[in-house]
PDB file of C-alpha atoms in Angstrom:
ATOM      1  CA  MET A  28       1.028  75.620  13.986  1.00 70.00           C
ATOM      2  CA  ASN A  29       2.364  76.362  10.903  1.00 88.00           C
ATOM      3  CA  ASN A  30       2.973  74.419   7.900  1.00 89.00           C
ATOM      4  CA  GLU A  31       6.421  73.548   9.149  1.00 90.00           C
ATOM      5  CA  GLU A  32       5.954  72.535  12.103  1.00 90.00           C
ATOM      6  CA  ASN A  33       3.174  70.363  10.690  1.00 91.00           C
ATOM      7  CA  ILE A  34       5.259  68.736   8.302  1.00 91.00           C
ATOM      8  CA  LEU A  35       7.855  68.470  11.291  1.00 91.00           C
ATOM      9  CA  ALA A  36       5.187  66.409  13.247  1.00 91.00           C
ATOM     10  CA  MET A  37       4.263  64.286  10.172  1.00 92.00           C
ATOM     11  CA  LEU A  38       8.027  63.498   9.968  1.00 92.00           C
ATOM     12  CA  VAL A  39       8.685  62.360  13.608  1.00 92.00           C
ATOM     13  CA  GLU A  40       5.106  60.647  12.917  1.00 92.00           C
ATOM     14  CA  ILE A  41       6.562  58.582   9.742  1.00 94.00           C
ATOM     15  CA  LYS A  42      10.016  57.753  11.575  1.00 92.00           C
ATOM     16  CA  ALA A  43       8.436  56.126  14.357  1.00 92.00           C
ATOM     17  CA  THR A  44       6.308  54.325  12.060  1.00 93.00           C
ATOM     18  CA  GLN A  45       9.258  53.397  10.247  1.00 94.00           C
ATOM     19  CA  GLU A  46      10.927  52.372  13.541  1.00 93.00           C
ATOM     20  CA  LYS A  47       8.241  49.982  14.676  1.00 94.00           C
ATOM     21  CA  GLN A  48       7.569  48.366  11.365  1.00 94.00           C
ATOM     22  CA  GLY A  49      11.460  47.873  11.786  1.00 92.00           C
ATOM     23  CA  GLN A  50      11.435  46.473  14.732  1.00 94.00           C
ATOM     24  CA  THR A  51       8.332  43.906  13.979  1.00 94.00           C
ATOM     25  CA  LEU A  52       9.999  43.313  11.023  1.00 93.00           C
ATOM     26  CA  GLU A  53      12.978  41.906  12.897  1.00 94.00           C
ATOM     27  CA  GLU A  54      11.012  40.134  15.430  1.00 94.00           C
ATOM     28  CA  HIS A  55       9.076  38.505  12.070  1.00 94.00           C
ATOM     29  CA  SER A  56      12.512  37.859  10.794  1.00 93.00           C
ATOM     30  CA  LYS A  57      13.433  36.005  14.165  1.00 93.00           C
ATOM     31  CA  MET A  58      10.312  34.133  14.295  1.00 93.00           C
ATOM     32  CA  PHE A  59      10.947  32.676  11.000  1.00 94.00           C
ATOM     33  CA  GLU A  60      14.397  31.794  11.923  1.00 93.00           C
ATOM     34  CA  LYS A  61      12.899  29.841  14.836  1.00 94.00           C
ATOM     35  CA  MET A  62      10.169  28.451  12.600  1.00 94.00           C
ATOM     36  CA  GLN A  63      12.988  27.427  10.072  1.00 94.00           C
ATOM     37  CA  ASP A  64      14.808  25.370  12.913  1.00 93.00           C
ATOM     38  CA  ASP A  65      11.692  24.039  13.927  1.00 93.00           C
ATOM     39  CA  ILE A  66      10.919  22.621  10.541  1.00 94.00           C
ATOM     40  CA  THR A  67      14.247  21.173  10.289  1.00 93.00           C
ATOM     41  CA  ALA A  68      13.939  19.304  13.771  1.00 92.00           C
ATOM     42  CA  ILE A  69      10.744  17.498  12.415  1.00 92.00           C
ATOM     43  CA  LYS A  70      11.849  16.557   9.147  1.00 91.00           C
ATOM     44  CA  ILE A  71      15.104  14.977  11.109  1.00 91.00           C
ATOM     45  CA  TYR A  72      12.510  13.698  13.412  1.00 90.00           C
ATOM     46  CA  LEU A  73      10.039  12.474  10.550  1.00 89.00           C
ATOM     47  CA  ASP A  74      13.132  11.092   8.738  1.00 88.00           C
ATOM     48  CA  TYR A  75      14.756   8.931  11.645  1.00 89.00           C
ATOM     49  CA  ASP A  76      10.699   7.735  12.767  1.00 90.00           C
ATOM     50  CA  VAL A  77       9.586   7.027   9.144  1.00 88.00           C
ATOM     51  CA  ASP A  78      12.732   4.748   8.514  1.00 88.00           C
ATOM     52  CA  LYS A  79      12.010   3.078  11.365  1.00 90.00           C
ATOM     53  CA  ARG A  80       8.759   2.667  11.165  1.00 91.00           C
ATOM     54  CA  PHE A  81       9.333   1.069   7.855  1.00 91.00           C
ATOM     55  CA  ASP A  82      12.015  -1.169   9.225  1.00 91.00           C
ATOM     56  CA  ALA A  83       9.670  -2.520  11.692  1.00 92.00           C
ATOM     57  CA  VAL A  84       7.158  -3.381   8.853  1.00 93.00           C
ATOM     58  CA  LYS A  85       9.565  -4.995   6.647  1.00 93.00           C
ATOM     59  CA  GLU A  86      10.739  -7.042   9.370  1.00 93.00           C
ATOM     60  CA  GLY A  87       7.091  -8.162   9.955  1.00 93.00           C
ATOM     61  CA  ILE A  88       7.063  -9.127   6.684  1.00 94.00           C
ATOM     62  CA  ASP A  89       9.644 -10.707   6.229  1.00 92.00           C
ATOM     63  CA  ALA A  90       8.670 -12.807   9.419  1.00 91.00           C
ATOM     64  CA  ILE A  91       5.514 -13.341   7.573  1.00 92.00           C
ATOM     65  CA  LEU A  92       6.837 -14.367   4.394  1.00 88.00           C
ATOM     66  CA  ALA A  93       9.228 -16.679   6.448  1.00 86.00           C
ATOM     67  CA  GLN A  94       6.018 -18.634   7.971  1.00 87.00           C
ATOM     68  CA  LEU A  95       4.267 -18.706   4.443  1.00 86.00           C
ATOM     69  CA  THR A  96       4.292 -22.159   2.603  1.00 80.00           C
ATOM     70  CA  PRO A  97       6.208 -21.665  -0.872  1.00 86.00           C
ATOM     71  CA  ARG A  98       3.963 -21.435  -3.963  1.00 84.00           C
ATOM     72  CA  ARG A  99       5.826 -24.373  -5.207  1.00 88.00           C
ATOM     73  CA  LYS A 100       5.017 -26.497  -2.424  1.00 88.00           C
ATOM     74  CA  VAL A 101       0.981 -25.452  -2.237  1.00 88.00           C
ATOM     75  CA  GLU A 102       0.623 -26.421  -6.141  1.00 90.00           C
ATOM     76  CA  GLU A 103       2.317 -29.701  -5.539  1.00 91.00           C
ATOM     77  CA  MET A 104       0.005 -30.476  -2.657  1.00 93.00           C
ATOM     78  CA  ASP A 105      -2.784 -29.372  -4.752  1.00 92.00           C
ATOM     79  CA  ALA A 106      -1.698 -31.716  -7.298  1.00 93.00           C
ATOM     80  CA  ASP A 107      -1.639 -34.370  -4.592  1.00 93.00           C
ATOM     81  CA  ILE A 108      -5.032 -33.735  -3.020  1.00 96.00           C
ATOM     82  CA  VAL A 109      -6.482 -34.385  -6.629  1.00 94.00           C
ATOM     83  CA  VAL A 110      -4.885 -37.502  -6.598  1.00 94.00           C
ATOM     84  CA  LEU A 111      -6.181 -38.115  -3.469  1.00 96.00           C
ATOM     85  CA  LYS A 112      -9.761 -37.244  -4.451  1.00 95.00           C
ATOM     86  CA  THR A 113      -9.825 -39.321  -7.244  1.00 95.00           C
ATOM     87  CA  ALA A 114      -8.443 -42.247  -5.549  1.00 94.00           C
ATOM     88  CA  VAL A 115     -11.229 -41.971  -3.178  1.00 96.00           C
ATOM     89  CA  LYS A 116     -14.119 -41.695  -5.380  1.00 95.00           C
ATOM     90  CA  MET A 117     -12.600 -45.035  -7.459  1.00 95.00           C
ATOM     91  CA  LEU A 118     -11.966 -46.444  -3.964  1.00 95.00           C
ATOM     92  CA  THR A 119     -15.714 -45.567  -3.071  1.00 94.00           C
ATOM     93  CA  GLN A 120     -17.210 -47.396  -6.140  1.00 95.00           C
ATOM     94  CA  GLU A 121     -15.199 -50.525  -5.487  1.00 93.00           C
ATOM     95  CA  VAL A 122     -16.435 -50.752  -2.457  1.00 93.00           C
ATOM     96  CA  ALA A 123     -19.837 -50.252  -3.646  1.00 92.00           C
ATOM     97  CA  GLU A 124     -20.006 -52.509  -5.864  1.00 90.00           C
ATOM     98  CA  LEU A 125     -18.348 -55.472  -3.359  1.00 89.00           C
ATOM     99  CA  GLU A 126     -21.400 -54.342  -1.573  1.00 88.00           C
ATOM    100  CA  LYS A 127     -23.591 -55.181  -4.296  1.00 87.00           C
ATOM    101  CA  ALA A 128     -21.741 -58.311  -5.167  1.00 84.00           C
ATOM    102  CA  GLN A 129     -22.463 -59.961  -1.803  1.00 79.00           C
TER     103      GLN A 129
END
């Protein structure tokens, strides 16, 4: 085989390799487009799903808050408890004094 034939054989191999690389590049491009479509679909689904879940959590929190006693009312009840404890102590002391007096 002479040099020209060797060069032609190498050029044929190079051309075949380039064609394979071109096909591979096309396949990768198609796979990339499909991946982008899949990613877009996943983003849309997650946006919808996350929003739906946050709405459900918010509704649950709102329901819990509706059942909770307001802080102002709890503070009023604490003050009433202090008054009642004081009154019970005073009455207990009075009863004890009356029992001593008998």
